[in-house]
PDB file of C-alpha atoms in Angstrom:
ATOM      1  CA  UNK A   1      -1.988   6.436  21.685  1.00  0.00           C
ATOM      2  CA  UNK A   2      -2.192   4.673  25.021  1.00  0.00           C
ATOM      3  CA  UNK A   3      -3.269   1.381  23.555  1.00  0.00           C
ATOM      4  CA  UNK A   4      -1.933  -2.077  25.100  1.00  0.00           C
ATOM      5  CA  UNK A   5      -2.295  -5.935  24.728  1.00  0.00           C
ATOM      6  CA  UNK A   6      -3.224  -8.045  27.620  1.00  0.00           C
ATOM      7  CA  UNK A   7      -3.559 -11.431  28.431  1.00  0.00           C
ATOM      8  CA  UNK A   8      -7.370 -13.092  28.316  1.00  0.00           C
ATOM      9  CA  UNK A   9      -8.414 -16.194  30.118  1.00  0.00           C
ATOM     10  CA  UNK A  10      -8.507 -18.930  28.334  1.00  0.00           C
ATOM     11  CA  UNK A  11      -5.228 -17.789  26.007  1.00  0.00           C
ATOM     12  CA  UNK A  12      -4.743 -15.219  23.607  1.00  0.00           C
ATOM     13  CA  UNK A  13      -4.884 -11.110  23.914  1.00  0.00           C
ATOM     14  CA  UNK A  14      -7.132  -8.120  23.840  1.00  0.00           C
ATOM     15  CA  UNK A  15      -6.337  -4.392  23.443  1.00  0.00           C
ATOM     16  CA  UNK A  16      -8.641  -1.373  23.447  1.00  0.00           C
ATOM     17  CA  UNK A  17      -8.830   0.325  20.247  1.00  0.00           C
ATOM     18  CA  UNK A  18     -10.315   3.991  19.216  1.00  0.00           C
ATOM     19  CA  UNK A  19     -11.875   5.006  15.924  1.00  0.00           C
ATOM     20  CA  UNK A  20      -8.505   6.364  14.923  1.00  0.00           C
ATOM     21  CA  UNK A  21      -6.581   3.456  15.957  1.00  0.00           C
ATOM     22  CA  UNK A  22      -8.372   1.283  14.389  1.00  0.00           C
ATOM     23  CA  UNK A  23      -8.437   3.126  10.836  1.00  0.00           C
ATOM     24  CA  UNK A  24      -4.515   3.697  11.247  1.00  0.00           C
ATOM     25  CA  UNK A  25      -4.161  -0.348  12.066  1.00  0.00           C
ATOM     26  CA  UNK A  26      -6.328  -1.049   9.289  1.00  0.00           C
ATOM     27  CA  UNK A  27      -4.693   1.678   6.425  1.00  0.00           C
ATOM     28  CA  UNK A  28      -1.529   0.264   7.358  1.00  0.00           C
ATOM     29  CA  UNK A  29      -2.002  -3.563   6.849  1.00  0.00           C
ATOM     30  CA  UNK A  30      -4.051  -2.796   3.260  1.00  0.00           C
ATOM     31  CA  UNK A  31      -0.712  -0.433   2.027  1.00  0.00           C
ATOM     32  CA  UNK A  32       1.247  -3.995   3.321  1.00  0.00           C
ATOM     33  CA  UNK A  33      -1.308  -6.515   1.674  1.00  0.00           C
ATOM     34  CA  UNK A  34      -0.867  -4.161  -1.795  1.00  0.00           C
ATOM     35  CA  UNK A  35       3.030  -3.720  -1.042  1.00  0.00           C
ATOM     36  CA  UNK A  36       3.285  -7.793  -0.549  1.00  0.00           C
ATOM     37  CA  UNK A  37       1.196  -8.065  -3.762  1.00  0.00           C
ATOM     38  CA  UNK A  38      -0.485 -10.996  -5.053  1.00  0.00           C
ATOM     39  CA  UNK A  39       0.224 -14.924  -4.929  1.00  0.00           C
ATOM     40  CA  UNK A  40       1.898 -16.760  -7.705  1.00  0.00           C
ATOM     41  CA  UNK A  41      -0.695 -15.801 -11.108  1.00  0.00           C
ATOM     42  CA  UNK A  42      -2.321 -13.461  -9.520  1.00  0.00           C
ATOM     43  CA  UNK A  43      -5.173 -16.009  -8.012  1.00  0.00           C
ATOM     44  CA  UNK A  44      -5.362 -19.529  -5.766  1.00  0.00           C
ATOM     45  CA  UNK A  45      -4.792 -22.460  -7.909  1.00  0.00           C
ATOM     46  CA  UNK A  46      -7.100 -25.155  -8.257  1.00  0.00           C
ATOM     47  CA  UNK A  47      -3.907 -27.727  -8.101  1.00  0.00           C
ATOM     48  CA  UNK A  48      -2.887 -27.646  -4.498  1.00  0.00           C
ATOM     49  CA  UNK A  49       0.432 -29.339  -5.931  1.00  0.00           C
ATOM     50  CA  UNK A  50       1.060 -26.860  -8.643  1.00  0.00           C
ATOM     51  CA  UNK A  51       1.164 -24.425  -5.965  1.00  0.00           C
ATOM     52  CA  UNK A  52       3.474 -26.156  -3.707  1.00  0.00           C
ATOM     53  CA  UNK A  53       5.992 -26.615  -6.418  1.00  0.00           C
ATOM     54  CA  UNK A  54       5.232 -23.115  -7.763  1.00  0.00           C
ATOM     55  CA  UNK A  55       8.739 -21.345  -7.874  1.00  0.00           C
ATOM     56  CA  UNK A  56       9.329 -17.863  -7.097  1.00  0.00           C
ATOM     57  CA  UNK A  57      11.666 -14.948  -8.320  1.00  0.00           C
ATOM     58  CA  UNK A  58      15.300 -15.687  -7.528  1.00  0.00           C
ATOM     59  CA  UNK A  59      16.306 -12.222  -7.579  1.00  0.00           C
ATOM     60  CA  UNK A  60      15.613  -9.743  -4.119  1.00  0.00           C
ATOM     61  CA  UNK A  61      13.027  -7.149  -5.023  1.00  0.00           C
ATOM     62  CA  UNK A  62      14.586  -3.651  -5.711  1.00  0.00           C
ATOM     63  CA  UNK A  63      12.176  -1.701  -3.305  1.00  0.00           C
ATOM     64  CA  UNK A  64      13.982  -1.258   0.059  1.00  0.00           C
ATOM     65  CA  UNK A  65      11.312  -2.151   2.542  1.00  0.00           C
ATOM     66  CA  UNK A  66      10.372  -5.041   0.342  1.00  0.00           C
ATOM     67  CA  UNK A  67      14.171  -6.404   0.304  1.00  0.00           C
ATOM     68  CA  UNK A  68      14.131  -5.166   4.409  1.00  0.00           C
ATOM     69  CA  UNK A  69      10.725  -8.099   4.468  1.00  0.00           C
ATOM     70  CA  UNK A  70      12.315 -10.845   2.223  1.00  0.00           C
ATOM     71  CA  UNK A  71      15.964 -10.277   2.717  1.00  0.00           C
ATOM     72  CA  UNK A  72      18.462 -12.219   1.128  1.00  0.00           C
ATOM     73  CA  UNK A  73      19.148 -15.637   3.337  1.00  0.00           C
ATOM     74  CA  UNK A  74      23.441 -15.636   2.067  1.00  0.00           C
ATOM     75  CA  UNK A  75      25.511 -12.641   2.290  1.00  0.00           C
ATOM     76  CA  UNK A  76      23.170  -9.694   3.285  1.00  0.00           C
ATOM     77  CA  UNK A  77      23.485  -7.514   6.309  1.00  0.00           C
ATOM     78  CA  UNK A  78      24.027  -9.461   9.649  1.00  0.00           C
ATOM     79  CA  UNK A  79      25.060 -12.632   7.622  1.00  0.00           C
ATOM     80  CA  UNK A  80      27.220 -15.212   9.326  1.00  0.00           C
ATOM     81  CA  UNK A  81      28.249 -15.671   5.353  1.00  0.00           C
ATOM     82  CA  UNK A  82      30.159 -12.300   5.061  1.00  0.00           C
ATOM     83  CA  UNK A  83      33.768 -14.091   4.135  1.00  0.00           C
ATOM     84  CA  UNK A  84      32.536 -16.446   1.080  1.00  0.00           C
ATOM     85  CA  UNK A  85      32.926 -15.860  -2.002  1.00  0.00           C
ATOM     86  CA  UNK A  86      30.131 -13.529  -2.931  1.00  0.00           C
ATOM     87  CA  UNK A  87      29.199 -15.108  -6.518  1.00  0.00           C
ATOM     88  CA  UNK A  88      28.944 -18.327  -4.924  1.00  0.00           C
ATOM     89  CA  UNK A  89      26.472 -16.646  -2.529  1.00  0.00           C
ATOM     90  CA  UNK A  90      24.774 -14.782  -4.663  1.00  0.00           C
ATOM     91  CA  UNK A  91      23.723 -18.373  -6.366  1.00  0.00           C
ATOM     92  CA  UNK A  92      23.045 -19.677  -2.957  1.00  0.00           C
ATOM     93  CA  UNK A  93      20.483 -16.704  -1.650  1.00  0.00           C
ATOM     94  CA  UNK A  94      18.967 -17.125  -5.579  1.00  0.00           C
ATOM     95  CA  UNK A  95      18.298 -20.755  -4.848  1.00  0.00           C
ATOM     96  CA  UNK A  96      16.883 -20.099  -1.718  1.00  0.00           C
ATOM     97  CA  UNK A  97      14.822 -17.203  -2.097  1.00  0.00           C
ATOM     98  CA  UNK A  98      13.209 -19.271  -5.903  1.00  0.00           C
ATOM     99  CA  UNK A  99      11.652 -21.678  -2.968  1.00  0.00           C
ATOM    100  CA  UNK A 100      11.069 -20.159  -0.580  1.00  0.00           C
ATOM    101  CA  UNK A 101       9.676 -16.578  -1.472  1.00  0.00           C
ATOM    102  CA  UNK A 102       6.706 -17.283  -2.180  1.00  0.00           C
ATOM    103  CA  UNK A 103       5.528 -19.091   1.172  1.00  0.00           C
ATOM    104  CA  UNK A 104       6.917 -15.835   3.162  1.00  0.00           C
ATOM    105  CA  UNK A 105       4.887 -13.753   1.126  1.00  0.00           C
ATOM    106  CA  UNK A 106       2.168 -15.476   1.388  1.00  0.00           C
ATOM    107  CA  UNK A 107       2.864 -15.660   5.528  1.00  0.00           C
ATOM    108  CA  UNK A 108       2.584 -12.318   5.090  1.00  0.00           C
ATOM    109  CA  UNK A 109      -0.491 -11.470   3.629  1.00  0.00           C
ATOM    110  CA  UNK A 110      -2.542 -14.125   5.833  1.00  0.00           C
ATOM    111  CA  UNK A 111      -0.871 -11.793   8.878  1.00  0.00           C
ATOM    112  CA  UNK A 112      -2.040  -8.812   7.304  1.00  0.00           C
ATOM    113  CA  UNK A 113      -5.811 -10.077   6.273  1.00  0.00           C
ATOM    114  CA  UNK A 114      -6.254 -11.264  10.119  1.00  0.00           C
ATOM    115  CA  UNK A 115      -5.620  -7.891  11.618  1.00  0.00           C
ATOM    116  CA  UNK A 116      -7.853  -6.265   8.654  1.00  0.00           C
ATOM    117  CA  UNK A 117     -10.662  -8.959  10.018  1.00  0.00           C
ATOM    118  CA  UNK A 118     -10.415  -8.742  13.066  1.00  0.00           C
ATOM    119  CA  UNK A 119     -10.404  -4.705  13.034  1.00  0.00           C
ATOM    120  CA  UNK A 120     -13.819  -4.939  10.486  1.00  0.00           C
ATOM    121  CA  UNK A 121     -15.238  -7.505  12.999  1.00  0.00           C
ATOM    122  CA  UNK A 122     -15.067  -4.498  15.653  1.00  0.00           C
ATOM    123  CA  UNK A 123     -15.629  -1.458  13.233  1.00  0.00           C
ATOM    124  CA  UNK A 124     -19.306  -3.528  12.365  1.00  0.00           C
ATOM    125  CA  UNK A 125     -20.736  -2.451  16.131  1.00  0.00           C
ATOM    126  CA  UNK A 126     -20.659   0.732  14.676  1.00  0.00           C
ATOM    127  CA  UNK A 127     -19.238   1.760  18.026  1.00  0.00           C
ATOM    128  CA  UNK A 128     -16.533   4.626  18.552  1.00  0.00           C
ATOM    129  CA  UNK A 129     -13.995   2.327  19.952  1.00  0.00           C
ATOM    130  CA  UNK A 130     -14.167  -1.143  21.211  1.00  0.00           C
ATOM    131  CA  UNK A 131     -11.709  -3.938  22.735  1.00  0.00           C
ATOM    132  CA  UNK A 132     -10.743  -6.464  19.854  1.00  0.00           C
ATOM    133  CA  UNK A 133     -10.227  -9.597  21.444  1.00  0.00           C
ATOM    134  CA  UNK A 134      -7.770 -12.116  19.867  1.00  0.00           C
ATOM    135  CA  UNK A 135      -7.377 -16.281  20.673  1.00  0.00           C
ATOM    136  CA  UNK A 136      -3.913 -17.276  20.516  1.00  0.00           C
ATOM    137  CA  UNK A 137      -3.658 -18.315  16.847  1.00  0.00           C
ATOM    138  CA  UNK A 138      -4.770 -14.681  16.001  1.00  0.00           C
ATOM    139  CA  UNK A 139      -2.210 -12.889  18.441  1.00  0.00           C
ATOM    140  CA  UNK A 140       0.575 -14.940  16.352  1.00  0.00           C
ATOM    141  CA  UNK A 141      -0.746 -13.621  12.960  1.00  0.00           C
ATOM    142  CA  UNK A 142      -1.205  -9.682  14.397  1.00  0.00           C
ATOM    143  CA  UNK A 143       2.655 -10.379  16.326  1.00  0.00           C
ATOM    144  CA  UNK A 144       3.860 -11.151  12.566  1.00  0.00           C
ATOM    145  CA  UNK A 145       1.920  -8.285  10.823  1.00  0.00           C
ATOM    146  CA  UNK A 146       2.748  -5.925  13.667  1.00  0.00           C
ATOM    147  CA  UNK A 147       6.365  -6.844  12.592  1.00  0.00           C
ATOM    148  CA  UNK A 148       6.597  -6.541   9.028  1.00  0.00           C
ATOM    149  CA  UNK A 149       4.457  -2.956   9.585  1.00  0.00           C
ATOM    150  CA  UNK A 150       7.580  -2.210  11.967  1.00  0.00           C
ATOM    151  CA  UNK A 151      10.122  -2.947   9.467  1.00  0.00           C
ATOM    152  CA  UNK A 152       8.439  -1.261   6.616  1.00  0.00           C
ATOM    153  CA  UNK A 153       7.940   1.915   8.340  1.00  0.00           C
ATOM    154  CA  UNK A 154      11.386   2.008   9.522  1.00  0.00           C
ATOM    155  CA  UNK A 155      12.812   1.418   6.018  1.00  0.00           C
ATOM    156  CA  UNK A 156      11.271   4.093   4.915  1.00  0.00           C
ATOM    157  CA  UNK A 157      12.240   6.387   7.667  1.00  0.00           C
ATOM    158  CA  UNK A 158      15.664   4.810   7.418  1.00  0.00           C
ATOM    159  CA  UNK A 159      15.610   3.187  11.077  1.00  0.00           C
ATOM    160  CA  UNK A 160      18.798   1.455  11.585  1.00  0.00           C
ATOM    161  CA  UNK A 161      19.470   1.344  15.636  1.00  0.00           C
ATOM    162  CA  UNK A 162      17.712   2.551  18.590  1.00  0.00           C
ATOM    163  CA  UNK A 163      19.566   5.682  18.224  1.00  0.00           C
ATOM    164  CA  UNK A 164      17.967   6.634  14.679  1.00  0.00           C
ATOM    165  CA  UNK A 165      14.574   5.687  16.570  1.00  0.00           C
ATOM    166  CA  UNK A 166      15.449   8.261  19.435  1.00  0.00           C
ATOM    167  CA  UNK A 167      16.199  11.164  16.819  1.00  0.00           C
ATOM    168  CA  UNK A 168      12.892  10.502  14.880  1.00  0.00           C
ATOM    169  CA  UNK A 169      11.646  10.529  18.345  1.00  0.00           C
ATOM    170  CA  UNK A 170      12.320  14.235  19.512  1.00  0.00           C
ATOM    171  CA  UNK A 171      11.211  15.646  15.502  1.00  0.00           C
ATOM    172  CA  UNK A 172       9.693  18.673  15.667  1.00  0.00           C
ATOM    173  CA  UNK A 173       5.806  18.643  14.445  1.00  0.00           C
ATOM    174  CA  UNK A 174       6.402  20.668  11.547  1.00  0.00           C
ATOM    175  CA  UNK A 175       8.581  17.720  10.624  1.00  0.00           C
ATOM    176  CA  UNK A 176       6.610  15.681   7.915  1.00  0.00           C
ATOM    177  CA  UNK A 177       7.756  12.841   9.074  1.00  0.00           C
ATOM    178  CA  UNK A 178       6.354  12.846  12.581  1.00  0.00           C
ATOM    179  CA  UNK A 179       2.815  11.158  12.079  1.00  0.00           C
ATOM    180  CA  UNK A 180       4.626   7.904  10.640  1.00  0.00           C
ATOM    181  CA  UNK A 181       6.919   8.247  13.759  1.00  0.00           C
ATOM    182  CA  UNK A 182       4.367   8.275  16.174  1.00  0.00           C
ATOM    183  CA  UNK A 183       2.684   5.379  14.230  1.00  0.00           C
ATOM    184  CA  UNK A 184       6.335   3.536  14.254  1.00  0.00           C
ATOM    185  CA  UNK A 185       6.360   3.873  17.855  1.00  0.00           C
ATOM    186  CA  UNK A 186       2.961   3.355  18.712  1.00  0.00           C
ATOM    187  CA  UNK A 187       3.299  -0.011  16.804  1.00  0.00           C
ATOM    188  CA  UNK A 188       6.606  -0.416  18.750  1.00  0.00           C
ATOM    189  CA  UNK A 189       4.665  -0.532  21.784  1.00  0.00           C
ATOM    190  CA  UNK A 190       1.573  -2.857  20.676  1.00  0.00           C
ATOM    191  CA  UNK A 191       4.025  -5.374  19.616  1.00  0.00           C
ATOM    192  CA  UNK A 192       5.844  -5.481  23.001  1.00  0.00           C
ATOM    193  CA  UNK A 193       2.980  -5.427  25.173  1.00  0.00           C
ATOM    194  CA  UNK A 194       1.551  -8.290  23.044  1.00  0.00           C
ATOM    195  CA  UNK A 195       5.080 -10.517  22.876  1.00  0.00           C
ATOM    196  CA  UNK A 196       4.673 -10.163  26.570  1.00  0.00           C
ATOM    197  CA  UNK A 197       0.874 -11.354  26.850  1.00  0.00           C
ATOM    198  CA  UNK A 198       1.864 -14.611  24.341  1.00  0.00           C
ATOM    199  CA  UNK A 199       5.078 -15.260  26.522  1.00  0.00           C
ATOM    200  CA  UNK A 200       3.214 -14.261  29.923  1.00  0.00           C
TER     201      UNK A 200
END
């Protein structure tokens, strides 16, 4: 899928999209939005305090992308932390993660429901492709979405280096993996041709 970001006047990015494109884009951010779940109760409080003092879960979810999306912030892979004592930061990432959690997640979803109104916004024309363009405040949301899709996918396909990516890469067709591969890569590219536009 040849598509590509590119810069706009004025600020921000636009990218030719395809039927298919789009409705991959799309699928993709609702499985994230339903992965991510819901805010604290389920629904928007009325309280704009309750919610900021609203504490979250202070242990890391058990799925594997959704630990890869909210990782631990003491002790887990790539940590400066390695050589403490890992009870003390165990307690530490708990703490954390209690207030903080719930603001990433909710980064998250506000990502993910920009690219899924931006791509209905184009998918309205009724037309069989169209160019989705994006101001600058909407590039940053799809940049973050584009991400967390990244990391997902890769969790699942168990994308650790560039070399894993190369493998997936040269799968045969038969391999069942191979459409989220292409989509991995495809994605891949979007979100480097649109880190360039924001930084060009």
């Amino acid at each position: 899928m040849p598509g590509h970001f590119e810069p706009i006047p004025g600020g921000g990015a636009a990218v030719a999209l395809d039927e298919v494109e789009i409705s991959i884009v799309r699928s993709l951010a609702v499985q994230l939005l339903e992965l991510i779940g819901p805010g604290p109760g389920g629904e928007p409080s009325d309280d704009p305090l309750a919610e900021l003092f609203a504490e979250g879960p202070s242990e890391p979810p058990t799925d594997p992308v959704m630990m890869r999306l909210l990782p631990d912030a003491y002790g887990g892979p790539g940590s400066e932390h390695g050589a403490d004592d890992p009870e003390e930061l165990r307690a530490h990432s708990a703490e954390f993660r209690r207030f903080t959690e719930n603001d990433l997640r909710a980064k998250k979803r506000d990502d993910a429901l920009v690219v899924i109104r931006s791509l209905d916004s184009m998918t309205a024309s009724g037309e069989g492709g169209a160019v989705l363009k994006l101001s600058v405040e909407e590039s940053r949301h799809w940049l973050g979405a584009l991400n967390d899709l990244r990391l997902a996918i890769g969790t699942r396909l168990e994308v650790t280096d560039e070399e894993d990516a190369d493998l997936l890469f040269r799968l045969p067709d038969s391999d069942p993996r191979k459409p989220m591969v292409m989509a991995y890569l495809w994605l891949g590219g979007l979100q480097e041709t649109l880190v360039g536009t924001l930084l060009g």
